[in-house]
XYZ file of C-alpha atoms in Angstrom:
645
model
C 38.501 -72.271 -2.231
C 40.965 -73.641 -4.790
C 40.170 -77.373 -3.363
C 36.638 -77.922 -3.904
C 34.164 -78.892 -6.460
C 34.344 -77.915 -9.962
C 30.935 -77.269 -11.146
C 31.704 -77.695 -14.897
C 33.576 -80.875 -14.138
C 30.670 -82.225 -12.030
C 28.166 -80.635 -14.630
C 26.079 -80.360 -11.487
C 24.055 -77.385 -12.672
C 23.111 -78.966 -15.780
C 22.384 -82.190 -14.211
C 20.013 -80.633 -11.607
C 17.948 -78.793 -14.167
C 17.929 -82.160 -16.092
C 16.074 -83.753 -13.108
C 13.419 -81.216 -13.749
C 13.471 -81.921 -17.439
C 13.114 -85.458 -17.044
C 10.273 -85.116 -14.739
C 8.408 -82.781 -17.274
C 8.916 -85.608 -19.912
C 7.802 -88.479 -17.449
C 4.904 -86.918 -16.525
C 3.707 -86.994 -20.148
C 5.136 -90.654 -20.630
C 8.220 -89.910 -22.387
C 11.580 -91.370 -21.103
C 14.165 -88.997 -22.582
C 16.958 -91.552 -21.728
C 15.399 -94.260 -23.836
C 13.252 -92.336 -26.420
C 14.820 -89.997 -29.155
C 13.618 -86.473 -28.893
C 14.267 -83.148 -30.392
C 16.102 -80.294 -28.806
C 16.728 -76.576 -29.743
C 18.784 -74.255 -27.507
C 20.861 -71.357 -26.624
C 24.584 -71.882 -25.890
C 27.397 -73.835 -27.016
C 29.444 -77.250 -26.143
C 32.033 -75.236 -24.264
C 29.661 -73.590 -21.903
C 28.954 -75.368 -18.527
C 25.288 -75.525 -18.502
C 24.728 -76.166 -22.374
C 27.728 -78.584 -22.835
C 27.116 -80.488 -20.024
C 23.354 -80.738 -20.698
C 23.713 -81.857 -24.136
C 25.538 -85.096 -22.835
C 22.977 -86.031 -20.388
C 20.907 -88.190 -22.813
C 22.369 -90.130 -25.635
C 18.988 -89.827 -27.428
C 19.192 -86.050 -28.159
C 18.796 -84.795 -31.343
C 20.287 -81.321 -31.618
C 18.547 -79.611 -34.563
C 19.315 -76.046 -33.443
C 21.421 -74.021 -31.500
C 22.897 -70.363 -31.226
C 25.457 -68.672 -28.958
C 26.703 -65.070 -29.160
C 29.209 -66.145 -32.081
C 27.193 -68.660 -34.427
C 24.086 -70.414 -35.317
C 23.992 -74.279 -35.647
C 21.704 -76.051 -37.693
C 21.045 -79.854 -38.221
C 17.647 -80.457 -39.583
C 17.687 -84.265 -39.226
C 20.670 -85.310 -36.897
C 21.652 -89.076 -36.224
C 21.442 -89.073 -32.390
C 24.455 -91.312 -32.011
C 26.701 -89.194 -34.403
C 25.461 -85.844 -32.987
C 26.308 -87.072 -29.285
C 29.881 -88.296 -30.113
C 30.781 -85.088 -31.968
C 29.295 -82.953 -29.125
C 31.466 -84.925 -26.499
C 34.407 -84.457 -28.665
C 33.723 -80.651 -28.783
C 33.225 -80.436 -25.040
C 36.494 -82.058 -24.353
C 38.053 -79.406 -26.821
C 39.464 -76.524 -24.860
C 37.183 -73.150 -25.727
C 35.449 -74.773 -28.882
C 32.859 -73.113 -30.677
C 30.194 -74.305 -32.989
C 32.640 -73.649 -35.813
C 34.947 -76.544 -34.582
C 31.776 -78.972 -35.397
C 32.844 -81.514 -38.095
C 30.449 -80.221 -40.798
C 30.408 -83.525 -42.592
C 28.442 -84.795 -39.985
C 25.686 -82.581 -40.216
C 22.390 -83.491 -42.118
C 21.648 -82.410 -45.473
C 20.697 -78.750 -45.786
C 22.130 -77.711 -42.178
C 25.253 -75.828 -41.534
C 27.231 -73.380 -39.129
C 26.643 -69.703 -39.790
C 28.065 -66.684 -38.059
C 25.916 -64.331 -36.413
C 27.406 -61.350 -37.771
C 26.596 -62.147 -41.307
C 24.341 -59.734 -43.444
C 22.188 -62.664 -44.497
C 22.177 -66.547 -44.527
C 20.916 -68.541 -47.530
C 18.031 -70.946 -46.425
C 18.407 -74.499 -47.723
C 14.599 -76.249 -48.156
C 15.448 -78.259 -45.254
C 15.849 -75.154 -43.302
C 12.961 -73.322 -44.742
C 10.980 -76.330 -43.655
C 12.173 -76.688 -40.191
C 12.185 -73.202 -39.412
C 9.068 -72.101 -41.457
C 10.794 -69.367 -43.231
C 9.796 -68.892 -46.739
C 12.372 -66.591 -48.466
C 15.668 -67.809 -49.949
C 17.604 -65.883 -47.485
C 16.980 -64.586 -43.940
C 19.113 -62.356 -41.370
C 20.662 -64.219 -38.421
C 18.025 -62.398 -36.136
C 15.187 -63.799 -38.147
C 16.664 -67.486 -37.859
C 17.268 -67.196 -34.182
C 13.952 -65.962 -33.793
C 12.543 -68.929 -35.661
C 14.641 -71.276 -33.679
C 12.987 -70.181 -30.483
C 9.440 -70.714 -32.108
C 10.244 -74.089 -33.383
C 7.888 -77.017 -32.547
C 10.867 -78.955 -30.856
C 10.311 -81.352 -27.806
C 12.769 -79.635 -25.386
C 14.150 -75.686 -25.324
C 17.417 -75.868 -23.494
C 18.667 -72.484 -22.094
C 22.363 -72.392 -21.369
C 23.555 -69.121 -22.377
C 23.269 -65.357 -21.157
C 20.166 -63.634 -22.402
C 16.483 -63.275 -21.743
C 14.580 -64.662 -24.782
C 10.918 -65.127 -23.926
C 8.801 -62.350 -22.669
C 4.728 -62.011 -22.091
C 2.809 -60.527 -24.593
C 1.727 -57.874 -22.281
C 5.452 -56.828 -21.837
C 7.681 -54.653 -23.984
C 11.297 -55.688 -25.028
C 12.302 -52.985 -22.663
C 10.515 -54.662 -19.606
C 12.794 -57.792 -20.419
C 15.990 -55.561 -19.701
C 18.104 -57.386 -22.382
C 18.488 -54.967 -25.227
C 21.155 -57.173 -27.058
C 18.235 -59.976 -27.660
C 15.302 -57.330 -28.577
C 15.534 -58.435 -32.213
C 15.125 -62.428 -31.498
C 12.792 -62.376 -28.385
C 9.448 -64.355 -28.648
C 6.704 -64.144 -26.277
C 5.111 -67.020 -24.160
C 2.241 -67.594 -26.406
C 4.611 -67.809 -29.393
C 6.331 -70.967 -27.980
C 5.639 -74.304 -29.597
C 8.066 -76.362 -27.498
C 6.767 -78.995 -25.136
C 9.605 -78.492 -22.345
C 11.674 -75.630 -21.098
C 14.963 -76.276 -19.442
C 16.078 -73.101 -17.853
C 19.561 -73.996 -16.886
C 20.805 -70.592 -17.299
C 19.584 -67.397 -15.479
C 16.877 -65.240 -16.653
C 16.089 -67.323 -20.130
C 12.664 -65.811 -19.755
C 10.743 -63.149 -17.874
C 8.404 -64.389 -14.989
C 5.399 -63.077 -16.830
C 6.787 -64.742 -19.908
C 7.070 -68.210 -18.071
C 3.455 -67.521 -16.785
C 2.052 -66.998 -20.194
C 4.045 -70.096 -21.556
C 2.523 -72.129 -18.680
C -0.889 -71.079 -19.909
C -0.082 -72.047 -23.444
C 0.697 -75.471 -22.400
C 4.475 -75.442 -22.280
C 5.841 -77.301 -19.253
C 8.421 -75.261 -17.316
C 9.463 -74.046 -13.799
C 11.582 -71.026 -13.069
C 15.471 -70.689 -13.525
C 15.656 -70.576 -9.740
C 13.934 -74.160 -9.514
C 15.902 -75.616 -12.493
C 19.300 -74.526 -12.002
C 19.756 -74.423 -8.185
C 22.105 -77.387 -7.911
C 25.115 -75.108 -8.725
C 24.333 -73.005 -5.639
C 23.272 -76.171 -3.531
C 26.517 -77.760 -4.415
C 28.441 -74.332 -3.155
C 26.465 -74.518 0.056
C 27.466 -78.273 0.887
C 30.903 -77.588 0.080
C 31.234 -74.968 2.474
C 29.467 -76.720 5.358
C 31.852 -79.832 4.653
C 34.897 -77.604 5.054
C 33.495 -76.173 8.067
C 32.651 -79.560 9.660
C 36.220 -80.883 8.794
C 37.972 -77.786 10.345
C 37.692 -79.379 13.820
C 39.512 -82.635 12.870
C 42.214 -80.121 11.010
C 42.488 -78.147 14.142
C 43.009 -81.045 16.488
C 45.515 -82.694 14.025
C 43.359 -85.761 13.073
C 43.338 -84.424 9.430
C 45.855 -82.264 7.630
C 45.423 -80.282 4.448
C 47.152 -82.823 2.467
C 44.446 -85.652 3.598
C 41.594 -83.345 3.549
C 41.733 -82.336 0.063
C 41.695 -86.105 -1.590
C 38.932 -86.814 1.025
C 36.880 -83.751 -0.622
C 37.734 -85.312 -4.056
C 36.508 -88.719 -3.017
C 33.134 -87.406 -1.932
C 32.332 -85.745 -5.411
C 29.810 -88.219 -6.435
C 28.016 -88.436 -3.160
C 27.822 -84.606 -3.097
C 26.229 -84.821 -6.446
C 23.912 -87.341 -5.405
C 22.861 -85.456 -2.244
C 22.206 -82.219 -4.210
C 20.379 -83.773 -7.113
C 18.046 -85.386 -4.905
C 16.912 -82.109 -3.770
C 16.411 -81.106 -7.641
C 14.413 -84.228 -7.862
C 12.352 -83.366 -4.883
C 11.806 -79.839 -5.680
C 10.280 -80.310 -9.318
C 8.137 -82.891 -7.815
C 6.943 -80.764 -5.384
C 5.955 -78.177 -7.905
C 4.059 -80.972 -9.834
C 2.225 -82.281 -6.650
C 1.248 -78.744 -5.773
C -0.089 -77.971 -9.525
C -1.825 -81.522 -9.342
C -3.925 -80.314 -6.448
C -4.724 -77.172 -8.728
C -7.814 -75.266 -7.680
C -8.428 -77.213 -4.013
C -4.938 -75.220 -2.951
C -5.945 -71.776 -4.075
C -7.917 -70.668 -1.122
C -4.975 -71.872 1.253
C -2.299 -70.394 -1.376
C -4.088 -66.891 -0.724
C -4.010 -67.390 2.991
C -0.144 -68.263 2.682
C 0.513 -64.927 0.448
C -1.320 -62.887 2.820
C 0.693 -64.053 5.991
C 3.950 -63.488 4.076
C 2.661 -59.817 3.157
C 1.603 -59.341 6.809
C 5.222 -60.466 7.895
C 6.970 -58.109 5.396
C 8.213 -60.995 3.547
C 6.464 -60.868 0.154
C 5.543 -58.129 -2.434
C 3.156 -59.733 -4.742
C 3.747 -57.101 -7.507
C 7.528 -57.692 -7.357
C 7.129 -61.260 -7.658
C 4.272 -61.221 -10.185
C 2.044 -63.235 -8.052
C -1.727 -62.427 -8.352
C -3.872 -60.317 -6.100
C -6.940 -61.695 -4.274
C -9.321 -60.613 -7.157
C -7.304 -62.773 -9.617
C -7.289 -65.630 -7.406
C -10.889 -65.733 -6.738
C -11.116 -65.546 -10.898
C -9.063 -68.518 -10.750
C -11.150 -70.405 -8.182
C -14.425 -69.594 -10.157
C -12.801 -71.068 -13.275
C -11.591 -74.071 -11.405
C -7.867 -73.377 -12.385
C -4.726 -73.383 -9.889
C -1.731 -71.378 -10.270
C 0.822 -71.958 -13.037
C 4.142 -73.775 -12.321
C 6.190 -70.516 -12.459
C 3.901 -69.135 -9.662
C 4.129 -72.276 -7.700
C 8.119 -72.286 -7.873
C 8.108 -68.636 -6.487
C 5.548 -69.550 -3.675
C 7.576 -72.902 -3.016
C 10.741 -70.703 -2.543
C 8.988 -68.129 0.009
C 7.331 -70.790 1.816
C 10.752 -72.617 2.824
C 12.162 -69.276 3.729
C 9.573 -68.450 5.935
C 9.385 -71.939 7.364
C 13.188 -72.214 7.772
C 13.146 -68.869 9.901
C 10.179 -70.244 12.199
C 11.837 -73.231 12.812
C 15.116 -71.646 13.563
C 13.402 -69.394 15.925
C 12.273 -72.156 17.978
C 13.737 -75.039 20.066
C 13.238 -77.712 17.244
C 16.687 -77.527 16.052
C 17.836 -78.380 19.664
C 15.727 -81.612 19.993
C 18.288 -84.618 19.729
C 15.787 -86.447 17.468
C 16.612 -83.945 14.666
C 20.174 -84.738 14.589
C 19.169 -87.285 11.987
C 18.419 -84.243 9.719
C 21.677 -82.806 10.102
C 23.440 -86.256 9.488
C 21.573 -86.716 6.177
C 22.902 -83.350 4.986
C 26.694 -84.597 4.797
C 28.297 -87.446 2.570
C 29.473 -90.603 4.541
C 32.996 -89.505 4.303
C 32.284 -86.507 6.964
C 29.262 -88.181 8.498
C 30.744 -91.513 9.201
C 34.639 -90.694 9.224
C 34.084 -87.597 11.581
C 30.580 -87.810 13.614
C 31.780 -85.549 16.266
C 32.557 -82.548 13.739
C 29.303 -82.980 12.348
C 27.404 -83.007 15.842
C 29.147 -79.842 16.841
C 28.916 -78.076 13.453
C 28.613 -74.313 14.332
C 25.607 -73.971 11.768
C 24.176 -77.084 13.095
C 20.646 -75.465 13.869
C 20.675 -73.829 10.421
C 21.194 -77.084 8.610
C 18.536 -78.816 10.706
C 16.129 -75.746 9.842
C 16.975 -76.075 6.134
C 16.525 -79.741 5.946
C 13.139 -79.723 7.823
C 12.138 -76.696 5.411
C 12.717 -78.695 2.248
C 11.248 -81.938 3.531
C 8.099 -80.596 4.871
C 7.354 -78.170 1.907
C 8.347 -80.530 -0.673
C 6.403 -83.201 0.649
C 3.115 -81.241 1.441
C 3.213 -78.195 -0.574
C 3.701 -74.575 0.088
C 0.845 -73.552 1.732
C -0.042 -76.333 4.126
C 2.110 -75.544 7.048
C 0.596 -71.960 7.360
C -2.851 -73.629 7.131
C -2.071 -76.223 9.625
C -0.476 -73.797 12.122
C -3.581 -71.522 11.998
C -6.386 -74.225 11.886
C -4.658 -75.958 15.057
C -3.779 -72.770 16.850
C -0.107 -73.991 17.287
C 3.147 -72.475 16.094
C 4.659 -73.242 12.618
C 7.583 -75.029 14.443
C 5.091 -77.753 15.565
C 4.250 -78.669 11.963
C 8.064 -79.744 11.396
C 7.501 -82.001 14.596
C 4.064 -83.390 13.261
C 5.793 -84.059 10.050
C 8.490 -85.881 11.460
C 6.222 -87.956 13.636
C 4.179 -88.925 10.688
C 6.980 -89.852 8.590
C 8.689 -91.935 11.066
C 5.633 -93.425 12.755
C 4.142 -94.868 9.472
C 7.288 -95.428 7.230
C 6.018 -92.783 4.831
C 9.520 -92.365 3.418
C 9.652 -95.907 2.551
C 6.630 -95.582 0.706
C 7.745 -92.352 -1.348
C 11.033 -94.104 -2.102
C 9.152 -97.166 -3.519
C 7.226 -94.717 -5.910
C 10.606 -92.911 -6.820
C 11.611 -96.495 -8.188
C 8.916 -96.521 -10.495
C 10.212 -93.631 -12.623
C 9.582 -94.768 -16.125
C 8.271 -98.170 -15.015
C 4.480 -96.867 -14.792
C 2.784 -93.991 -16.633
C 3.567 -90.636 -15.446
C 0.093 -89.761 -14.275
C -0.403 -92.958 -12.412
C 2.860 -92.150 -10.426
C 1.668 -88.602 -9.465
C -1.512 -90.108 -8.622
C 0.407 -92.398 -6.155
C 2.413 -89.581 -4.853
C -0.600 -87.436 -4.127
C -2.372 -90.103 -2.175
C 0.845 -90.347 0.152
C 0.686 -86.659 0.297
C -2.854 -86.545 1.376
C -2.408 -89.277 3.908
C 0.672 -87.398 5.354
C -1.089 -84.077 5.577
C -4.196 -85.683 7.095
C -2.270 -87.666 9.797
C 0.081 -84.397 10.470
C -3.280 -82.536 11.040
C -4.265 -85.242 13.468
C -1.254 -84.901 15.618
C -1.372 -81.057 15.630
C -4.806 -81.384 17.166
C -4.328 -84.389 19.669
C -0.725 -84.789 20.619
C 1.350 -82.746 23.005
C 4.928 -82.599 21.635
C 6.531 -81.829 24.922
C 6.958 -85.752 25.346
C 9.652 -85.659 22.940
C 9.622 -87.046 19.271
C 11.724 -90.271 20.210
C 8.938 -91.315 22.722
C 5.956 -90.320 20.535
C 7.201 -92.154 17.764
C 7.392 -95.329 19.798
C 3.858 -94.646 21.068
C 2.380 -94.421 17.613
C 4.468 -96.743 15.700
C 2.004 -99.705 16.422
C 1.286 -100.780 12.957
C 4.024 -103.655 12.279
C 2.383 -106.598 11.038
C -0.994 -104.856 10.042
C -2.521 -106.218 6.926
C -3.409 -103.592 4.517
C -6.718 -102.291 3.347
C -7.801 -104.811 0.432
C -9.961 -102.509 -1.165
C -7.054 -99.892 -1.603
C -4.875 -102.655 -2.930
C -7.481 -103.593 -5.524
C -7.973 -99.845 -6.253
C -4.429 -99.469 -7.084
C -3.645 -102.594 -8.895
C -6.854 -101.808 -10.984
C -4.990 -98.613 -12.299
C -1.915 -100.539 -13.257
C 0.507 -99.982 -9.996
C 2.738 -103.304 -9.411
C 1.629 -105.505 -6.630
C 4.408 -104.466 -4.331
C 3.482 -100.512 -4.102
C -0.272 -101.624 -4.015
C 0.363 -103.305 -0.901
C 2.264 -100.571 0.751
C -0.560 -98.229 -0.275
C -2.937 -100.718 1.226
C -1.213 -100.813 4.388
C -0.668 -97.000 4.669
C -4.416 -96.711 4.433
C -4.920 -99.063 7.175
C -2.357 -97.304 9.103
C -4.666 -94.072 9.207
C -6.597 -95.155 12.266
C -3.704 -96.597 14.317
C -3.530 -93.152 16.430
C -7.039 -93.143 17.255
C -6.799 -96.847 18.280
C -3.802 -96.103 20.630
C -5.767 -93.146 22.014
C -8.785 -95.647 22.844
C -6.409 -98.190 24.048
C -4.791 -95.785 26.602
C -8.026 -94.473 27.754
C -9.846 -97.705 27.954
C -6.695 -99.690 29.586
C -7.025 -102.034 26.657
C -4.135 -103.370 24.171
C -3.865 -101.635 20.939
C -4.846 -104.626 18.814
C -8.243 -105.203 20.792
C -8.794 -101.062 20.691
C -8.124 -101.284 16.841
C -10.632 -104.077 16.197
C -13.168 -102.646 18.334
C -12.789 -99.229 16.535
C -13.032 -100.813 13.364
C -16.328 -102.676 14.439
C -17.993 -99.576 15.783
C -16.687 -97.625 12.530
C -18.526 -100.302 10.292
C -21.649 -100.383 12.347
C -22.053 -96.676 12.424
C -20.937 -96.272 8.540
C -18.418 -93.783 9.634
C -16.052 -94.579 6.793
C -18.579 -94.117 4.183
C -19.477 -90.843 6.043
C -16.001 -89.477 5.963
C -15.565 -90.536 2.290
C -18.699 -88.517 1.564
C -17.295 -85.470 3.344
C -13.929 -85.899 1.406
C -15.964 -85.759 -1.904
C -17.601 -82.305 -1.007
C -15.784 -79.029 -2.152
C -16.223 -76.102 0.033
C -17.047 -72.593 -1.780
C -14.645 -70.995 0.106
C -11.712 -71.611 3.084
C -14.159 -71.380 5.833
C -16.605 -74.197 4.334
C -13.398 -76.254 3.761
C -12.366 -75.610 7.378
C -15.878 -76.665 8.408
C -15.803 -79.995 6.516
C -12.398 -80.784 7.991
C -13.705 -79.930 11.516
C -16.851 -81.894 11.034
C -14.884 -84.773 10.089
C -12.703 -84.591 13.253
C -16.105 -84.434 15.321
C -16.602 -87.895 13.617
C -13.548 -89.488 14.693
C -13.856 -88.042 18.410
C -17.256 -89.588 18.759
C -16.049 -92.854 17.472
C -13.274 -92.997 19.933
C -15.504 -92.123 22.864
C -17.952 -94.530 21.579
C -15.287 -97.251 21.420
C -13.956 -96.450 24.711
C -17.278 -97.028 26.153
C -17.847 -100.090 24.369
C -14.379 -101.778 25.640
C -15.416 -100.726 29.193
C -18.966 -102.361 28.524
C -17.481 -105.654 27.371
C -17.300 -105.148 23.720
C -19.183 -103.282 20.818
C -21.852 -105.936 20.635
C -22.601 -105.833 24.292
C -22.614 -102.142 24.206
C -25.067 -101.983 21.100
C -27.445 -104.060 22.974
C -27.042 -101.543 25.589
C -27.723 -98.600 23.644
C -29.983 -99.982 20.801
C -32.331 -97.174 20.628
C -29.809 -94.280 20.484
C -27.816 -96.447 17.853
C -30.998 -97.045 15.824
C -31.525 -93.067 15.665
C -27.840 -92.320 15.002
C -27.747 -94.804 12.074
C -31.069 -93.356 10.491
C -29.329 -89.939 10.374
C -26.219 -91.098 8.912
C -28.121 -93.393 6.273
C -30.086 -90.051 5.307
C -26.741 -88.462 4.898
C -25.658 -90.955 2.844
C -28.533 -91.228 0.488
C -28.558 -88.628 -2.309
C -26.317 -85.775 -2.858
C -24.174 -84.897 0.198
C -23.983 -81.397 1.697
C -22.395 -79.867 4.592
C -25.516 -79.428 6.379
C -26.318 -83.122 6.109
C -22.833 -83.905 7.318
C -22.967 -81.696 10.264
C -26.307 -83.129 11.372
C -24.858 -86.979 10.934
C -21.753 -85.894 12.929
C -23.958 -84.028 15.750
C -25.962 -87.444 15.938
C -23.109 -89.253 16.742
C -21.556 -86.662 19.218
C -25.124 -86.875 20.647
C -24.600 -90.833 20.982
C -21.250 -90.281 22.477
C -22.627 -87.972 25.139
C -25.373 -90.276 25.874
């Protein structure tokens, strides 16, 4: 353990929380690496989380902070001057706020001991803290700091400083800070970064979220430290094999560990980036996911995994109220649900034969830095926690990219085990190049507006979920993922959907990503074309063209778009909408197979003109005026009747 990764030197916990903070601001179109922003917080520059955090952007304007010893006030800091002094203090062994060069503090500020009886208030302090007296107690000043209208509140010190208005100070379980604690509705910061543990109670976080503050939970924000330790342990387990057989000695292993520090940090921070994105995407779906989130909670409760009261998750009555009000769960609630979903998914995958599929060796290799993965590939392949690492990687990938409730819904709706959801995800990701599209969207950080970037992610997520469900309903995974990826990877060279490309470019997306989104949309029908080609004995290109022609002739794309625009009143209606859409697709495949065997869509149409006119009339009626589930069902039935005829 003495030779490993020093979390403070890496700054890994603070850097992980900073990924979440950057996302919060990016989604409201503020780039905190380029735009000055105000910060208040708890901690000092000698602390791991606070100290490292205050050095992660040169645009920080640190206006106030306190720790267990002192209160720091700088009403109008110069960002560059403040950053340089904070850096000096961070490098100073066991520094405190008393070491800050007072000549650098702006007018009216200062450093004050917490054990003072009272502290004189300058006009600048009165204005910043909104305190009116000539003096105030240290407790009154710290209470005011927590309520300041700053851009970021950064928690890097021990203590619980926020509770809900419905809670008592005793509920917070931190008597030392009872006198300074505030409620979630008192907060006026834009963002909270909870780098320390238990900076707020869960009810306090939920109340803050409802009041408009952007925040997650401490478990989301400060997870990088724990993640880094996990990676370190698994690297050492892997390297024990070459050490045992003499290829590696302790004297050469330790420099190898040190050489991989930056890559370990990159791997860990990637998880923070994706996990905070997962919360944002689920929040973006909002009320549309509440019914499925209810299903997930019930499933977790039935399995003895979840106690909603313990985790402050809403009961069904409260969830029903949210649906009626058109609201979704708060970010702190979604953060908890995300964790439970990952744990459950991990265990389901681990109990299956998924980790034993050679295809998922890729997930294992992705976990390790190059020094291990490339230098000692046999040690990675034979890792004694191989199955657990693969299950963890898949749980992170699937839940981060699709949301906490999708896997449960998909398994139940398709009547298949949860483990097959992992297979469906990998098949969708790799057959359609979804990872490349998401990576291209990642590159748009601070290049396009935050809301537009989130829309792009959401569109890819919708595509991924939709195609995963298609594979869950139509594919037998017994053939093995390698052959299935090759079977359905038929879209190379396919041109993009021009309407989709125009749509994204009109919204301000760059041409390259718009083209990628258009191609992804065009690929949605590729699996149907594969099935048609296989049954009809045609090549995939001919099947795709025939399927497109049949779809246009029967206005099937408009029909499905109309179905997507409908919102079911409950989970059953939503399932009915999905199944009816599937019936449309099934009928189209059967009709296209029939057409190809008859010499083409035109020849087939001439043979079945009467039935075709009748079906088209029903679809035209469906698409005229407001849509409904009943109208959609009738239109789908007419296509099914046509396919049977």
